[in-house]
PDB file of C-alpha atoms in Angstrom:
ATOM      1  CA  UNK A   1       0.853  11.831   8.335  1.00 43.00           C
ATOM      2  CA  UNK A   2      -0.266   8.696   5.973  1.00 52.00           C
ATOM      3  CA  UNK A   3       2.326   6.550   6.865  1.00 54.00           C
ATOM      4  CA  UNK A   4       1.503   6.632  11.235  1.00 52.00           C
ATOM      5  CA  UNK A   5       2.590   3.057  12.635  1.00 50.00           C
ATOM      6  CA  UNK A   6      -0.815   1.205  12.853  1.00 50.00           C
ATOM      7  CA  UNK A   7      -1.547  -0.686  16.173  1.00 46.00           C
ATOM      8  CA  UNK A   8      -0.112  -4.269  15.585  1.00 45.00           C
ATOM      9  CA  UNK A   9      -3.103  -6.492  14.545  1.00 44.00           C
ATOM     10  CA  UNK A  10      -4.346  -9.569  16.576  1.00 40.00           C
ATOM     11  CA  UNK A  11      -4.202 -11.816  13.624  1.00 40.00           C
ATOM     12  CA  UNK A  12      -1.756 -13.402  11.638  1.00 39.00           C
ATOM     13  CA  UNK A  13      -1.275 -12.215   8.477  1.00 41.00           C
ATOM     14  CA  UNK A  14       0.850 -14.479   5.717  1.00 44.00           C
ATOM     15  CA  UNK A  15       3.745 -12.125   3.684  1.00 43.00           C
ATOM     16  CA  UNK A  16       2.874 -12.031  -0.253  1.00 45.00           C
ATOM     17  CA  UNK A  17       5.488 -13.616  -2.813  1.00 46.00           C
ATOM     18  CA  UNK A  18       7.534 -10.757  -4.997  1.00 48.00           C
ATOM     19  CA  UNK A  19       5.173 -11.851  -8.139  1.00 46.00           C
ATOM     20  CA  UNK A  20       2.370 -13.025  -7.155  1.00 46.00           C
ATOM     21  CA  UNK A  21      -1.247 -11.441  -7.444  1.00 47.00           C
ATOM     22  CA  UNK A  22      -3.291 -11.871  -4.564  1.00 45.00           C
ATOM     23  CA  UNK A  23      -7.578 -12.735  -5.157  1.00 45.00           C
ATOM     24  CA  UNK A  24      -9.784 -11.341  -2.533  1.00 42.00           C
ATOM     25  CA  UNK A  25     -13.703 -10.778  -2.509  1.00 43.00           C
ATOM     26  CA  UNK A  26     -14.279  -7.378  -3.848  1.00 44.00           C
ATOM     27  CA  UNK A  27     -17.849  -5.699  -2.860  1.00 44.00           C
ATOM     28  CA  UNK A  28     -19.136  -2.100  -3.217  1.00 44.00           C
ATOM     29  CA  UNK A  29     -20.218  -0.255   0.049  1.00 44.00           C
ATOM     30  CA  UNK A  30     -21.632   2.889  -0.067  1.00 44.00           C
ATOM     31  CA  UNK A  31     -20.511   6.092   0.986  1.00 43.00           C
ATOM     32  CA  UNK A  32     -21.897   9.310   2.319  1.00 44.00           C
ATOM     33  CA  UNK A  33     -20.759  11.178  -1.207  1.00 45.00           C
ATOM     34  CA  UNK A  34     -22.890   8.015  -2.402  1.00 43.00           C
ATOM     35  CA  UNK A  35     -20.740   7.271  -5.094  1.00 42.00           C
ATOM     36  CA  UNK A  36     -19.844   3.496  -4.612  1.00 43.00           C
ATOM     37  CA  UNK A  37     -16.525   2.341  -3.663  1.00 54.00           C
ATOM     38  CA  UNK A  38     -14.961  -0.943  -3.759  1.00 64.00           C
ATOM     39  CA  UNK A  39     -13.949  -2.912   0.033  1.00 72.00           C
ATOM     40  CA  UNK A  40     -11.535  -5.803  -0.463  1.00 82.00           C
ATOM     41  CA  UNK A  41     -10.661  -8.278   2.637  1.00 88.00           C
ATOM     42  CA  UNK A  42      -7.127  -8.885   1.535  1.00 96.00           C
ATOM     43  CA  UNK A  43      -4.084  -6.992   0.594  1.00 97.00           C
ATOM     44  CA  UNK A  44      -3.732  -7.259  -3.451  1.00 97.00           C
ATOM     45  CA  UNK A  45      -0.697  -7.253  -5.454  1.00 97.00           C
ATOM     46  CA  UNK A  46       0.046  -6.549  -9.458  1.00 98.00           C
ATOM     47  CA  UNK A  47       3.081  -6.865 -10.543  1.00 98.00           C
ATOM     48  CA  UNK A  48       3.273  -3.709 -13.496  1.00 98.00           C
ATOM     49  CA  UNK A  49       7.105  -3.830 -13.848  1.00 98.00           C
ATOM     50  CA  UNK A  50       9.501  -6.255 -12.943  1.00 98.00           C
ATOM     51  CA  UNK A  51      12.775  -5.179 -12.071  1.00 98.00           C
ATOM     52  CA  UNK A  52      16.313  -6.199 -12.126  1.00 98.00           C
ATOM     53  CA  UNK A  53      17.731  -4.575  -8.984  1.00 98.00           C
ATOM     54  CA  UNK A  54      18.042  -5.443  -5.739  1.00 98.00           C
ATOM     55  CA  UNK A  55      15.110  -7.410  -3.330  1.00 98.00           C
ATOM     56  CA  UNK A  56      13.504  -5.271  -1.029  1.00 99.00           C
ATOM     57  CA  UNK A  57      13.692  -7.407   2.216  1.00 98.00           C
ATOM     58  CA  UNK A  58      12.659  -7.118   5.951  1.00 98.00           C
ATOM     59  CA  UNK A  59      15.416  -4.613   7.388  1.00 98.00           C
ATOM     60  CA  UNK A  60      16.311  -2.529   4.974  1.00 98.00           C
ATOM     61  CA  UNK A  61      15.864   1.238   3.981  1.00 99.00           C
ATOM     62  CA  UNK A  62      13.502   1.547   0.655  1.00 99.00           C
ATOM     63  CA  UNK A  63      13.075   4.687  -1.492  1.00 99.00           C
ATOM     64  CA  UNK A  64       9.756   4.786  -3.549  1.00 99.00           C
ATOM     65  CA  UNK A  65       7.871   7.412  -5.583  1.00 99.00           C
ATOM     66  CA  UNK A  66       4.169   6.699  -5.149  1.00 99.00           C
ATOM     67  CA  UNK A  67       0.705   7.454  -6.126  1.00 99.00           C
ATOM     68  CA  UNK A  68      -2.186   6.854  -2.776  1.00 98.00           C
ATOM     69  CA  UNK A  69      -5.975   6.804  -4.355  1.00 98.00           C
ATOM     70  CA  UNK A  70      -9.074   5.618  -3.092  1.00 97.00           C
ATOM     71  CA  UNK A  71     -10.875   3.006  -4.831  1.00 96.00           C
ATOM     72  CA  UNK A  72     -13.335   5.854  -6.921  1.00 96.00           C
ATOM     73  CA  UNK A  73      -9.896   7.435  -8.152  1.00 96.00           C
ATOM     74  CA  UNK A  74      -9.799  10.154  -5.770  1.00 96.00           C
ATOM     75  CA  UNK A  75      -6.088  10.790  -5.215  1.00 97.00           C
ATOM     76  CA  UNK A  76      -5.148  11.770  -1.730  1.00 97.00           C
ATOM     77  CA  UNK A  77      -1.305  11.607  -1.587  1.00 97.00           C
ATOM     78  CA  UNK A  78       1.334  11.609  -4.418  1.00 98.00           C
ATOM     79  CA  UNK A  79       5.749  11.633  -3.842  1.00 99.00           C
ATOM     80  CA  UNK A  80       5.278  12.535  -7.522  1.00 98.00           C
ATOM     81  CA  UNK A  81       3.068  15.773  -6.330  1.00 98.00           C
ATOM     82  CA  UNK A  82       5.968  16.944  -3.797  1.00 97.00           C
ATOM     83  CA  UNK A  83       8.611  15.735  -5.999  1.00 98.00           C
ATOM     84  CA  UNK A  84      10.489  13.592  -3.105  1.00 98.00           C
ATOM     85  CA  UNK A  85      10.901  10.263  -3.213  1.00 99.00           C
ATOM     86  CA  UNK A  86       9.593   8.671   0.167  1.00 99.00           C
ATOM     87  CA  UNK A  87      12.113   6.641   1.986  1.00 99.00           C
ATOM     88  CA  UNK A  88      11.062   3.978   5.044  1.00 99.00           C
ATOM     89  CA  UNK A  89      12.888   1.058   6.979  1.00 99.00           C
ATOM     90  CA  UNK A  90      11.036  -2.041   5.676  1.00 98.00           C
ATOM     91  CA  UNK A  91       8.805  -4.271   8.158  1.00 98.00           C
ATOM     92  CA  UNK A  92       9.952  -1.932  11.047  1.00 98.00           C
ATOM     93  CA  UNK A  93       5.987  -0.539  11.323  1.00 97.00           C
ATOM     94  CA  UNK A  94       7.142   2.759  10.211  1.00 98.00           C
ATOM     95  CA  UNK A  95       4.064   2.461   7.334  1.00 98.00           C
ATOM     96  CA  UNK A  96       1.056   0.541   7.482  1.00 98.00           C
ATOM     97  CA  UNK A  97       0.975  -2.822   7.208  1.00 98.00           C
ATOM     98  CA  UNK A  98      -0.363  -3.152   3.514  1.00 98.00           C
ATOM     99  CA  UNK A  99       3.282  -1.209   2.666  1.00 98.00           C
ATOM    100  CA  UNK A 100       5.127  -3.410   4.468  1.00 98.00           C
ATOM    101  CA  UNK A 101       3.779  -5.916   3.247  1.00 98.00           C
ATOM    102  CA  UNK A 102       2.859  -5.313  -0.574  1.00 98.00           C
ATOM    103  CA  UNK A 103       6.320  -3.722  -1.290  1.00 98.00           C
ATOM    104  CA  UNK A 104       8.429  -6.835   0.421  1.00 98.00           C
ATOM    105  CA  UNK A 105       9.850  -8.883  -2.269  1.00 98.00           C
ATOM    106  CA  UNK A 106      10.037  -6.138  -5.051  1.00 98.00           C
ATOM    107  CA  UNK A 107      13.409  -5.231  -6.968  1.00 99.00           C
ATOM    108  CA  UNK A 108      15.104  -1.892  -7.664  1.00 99.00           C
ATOM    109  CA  UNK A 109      12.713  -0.583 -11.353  1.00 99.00           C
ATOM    110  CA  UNK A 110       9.737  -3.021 -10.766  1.00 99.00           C
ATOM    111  CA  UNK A 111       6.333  -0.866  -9.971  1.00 99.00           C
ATOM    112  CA  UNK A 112       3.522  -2.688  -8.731  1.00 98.00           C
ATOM    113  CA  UNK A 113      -0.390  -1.437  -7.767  1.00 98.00           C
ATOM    114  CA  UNK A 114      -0.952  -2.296  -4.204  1.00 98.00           C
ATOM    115  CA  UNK A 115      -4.587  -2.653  -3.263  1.00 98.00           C
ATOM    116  CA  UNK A 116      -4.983  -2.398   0.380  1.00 98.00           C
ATOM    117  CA  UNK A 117      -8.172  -3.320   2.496  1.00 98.00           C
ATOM    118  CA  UNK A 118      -8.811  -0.952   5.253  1.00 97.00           C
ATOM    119  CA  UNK A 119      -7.466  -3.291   7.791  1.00 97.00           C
ATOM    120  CA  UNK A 120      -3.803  -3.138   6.622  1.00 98.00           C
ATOM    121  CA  UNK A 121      -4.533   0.411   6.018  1.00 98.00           C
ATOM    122  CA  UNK A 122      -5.976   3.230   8.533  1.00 96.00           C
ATOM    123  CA  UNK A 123      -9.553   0.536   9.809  1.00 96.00           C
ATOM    124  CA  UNK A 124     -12.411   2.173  10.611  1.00 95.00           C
ATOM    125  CA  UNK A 125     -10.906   5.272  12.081  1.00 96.00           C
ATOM    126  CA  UNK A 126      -9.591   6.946   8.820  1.00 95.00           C
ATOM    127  CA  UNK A 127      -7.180   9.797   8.927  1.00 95.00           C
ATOM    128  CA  UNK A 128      -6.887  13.025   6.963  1.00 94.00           C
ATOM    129  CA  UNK A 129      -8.816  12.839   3.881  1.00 93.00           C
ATOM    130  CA  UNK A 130      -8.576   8.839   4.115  1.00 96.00           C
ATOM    131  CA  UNK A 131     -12.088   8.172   5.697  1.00 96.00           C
ATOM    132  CA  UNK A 132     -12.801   4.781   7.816  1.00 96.00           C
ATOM    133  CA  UNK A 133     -12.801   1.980   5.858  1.00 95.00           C
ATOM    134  CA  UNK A 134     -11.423   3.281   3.027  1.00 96.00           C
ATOM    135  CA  UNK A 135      -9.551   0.392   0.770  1.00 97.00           C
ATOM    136  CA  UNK A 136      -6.468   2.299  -0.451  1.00 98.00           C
ATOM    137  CA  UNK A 137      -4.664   2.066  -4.007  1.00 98.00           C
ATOM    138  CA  UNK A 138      -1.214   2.534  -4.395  1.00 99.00           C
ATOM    139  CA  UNK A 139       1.223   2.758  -7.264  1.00 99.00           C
ATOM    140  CA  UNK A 140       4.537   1.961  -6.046  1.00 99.00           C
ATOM    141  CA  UNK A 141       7.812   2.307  -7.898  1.00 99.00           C
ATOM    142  CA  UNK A 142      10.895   1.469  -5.927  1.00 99.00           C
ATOM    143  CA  UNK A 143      13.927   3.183  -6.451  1.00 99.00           C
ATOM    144  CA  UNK A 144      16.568   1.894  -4.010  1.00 99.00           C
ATOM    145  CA  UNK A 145      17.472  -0.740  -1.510  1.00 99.00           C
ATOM    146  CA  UNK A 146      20.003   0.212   1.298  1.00 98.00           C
TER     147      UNK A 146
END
């Protein structure tokens, strides 16, 4: 269910380097729990752990454990939690586009935080417990490159 192929967007969007950390304008919007969340306009990318395996590239198959909050902490998906590692054919649109995206470039050990604004995410529509316009947070750990 969180990773349903998006519909492809109408704009082009540039691929991130492995390393680099992406700025964006950060605002809070309000909610109707009214506890204030945070809405970025671009996909951002830390860099936690570097690693020394193999480049995750366009292609191939990827196996990460991950941790999905929203922006007030509220988790809402965990690999951890199930204790199965989540595995996905990179740039093929099998995740949404933030994933694609934000996990291009990394190596086999690294872990990054992948902050995603809803429009590389789920947009205004939401699913599950994600609601519309939800900016999504993601720690990523990948664990192999096939």
């Amino acid at each position: 269910m969180l990773f349903t192929k998006k519909p492809p967007q109408t704009e082009l969007l540039a691929t991130p380097t492995p390393t680099s950390t992406i700025e964006s304008t950060v605002e809070p919007i309000a909610t109707a729990s009214a506890k204030p969340l945070m809405e970025v306009d671009k996909l951002i990318i830390q860099d936690e752990r570097i690693g020394t395996g193999e480049t995750a590239v366009a292609g191939k198959k990827v196996t990460v454990n991950y941790v999905g909050t929203l922006t007030d902490g509220t988790k809402f998906d965990s690999s951890y939690d199930r204790g199965t590692p989540f595995s996905f054919s990179l740039g093929a649109g099998e995740v949404i586009e933030g994933w694609d995206q934000g996990v291009a470039g990394m190596k086999v050990g690294g872990k990054r935080k992948l902050t995603i604004p809803s429009s590389l995410g789920y947009g205004p529509q939401g699913i599950g417990a994600i609601p519309g316009g939800a900016t999504l947070v993601f720690e990523v750990e990948l664990l192999a490159v096939e």
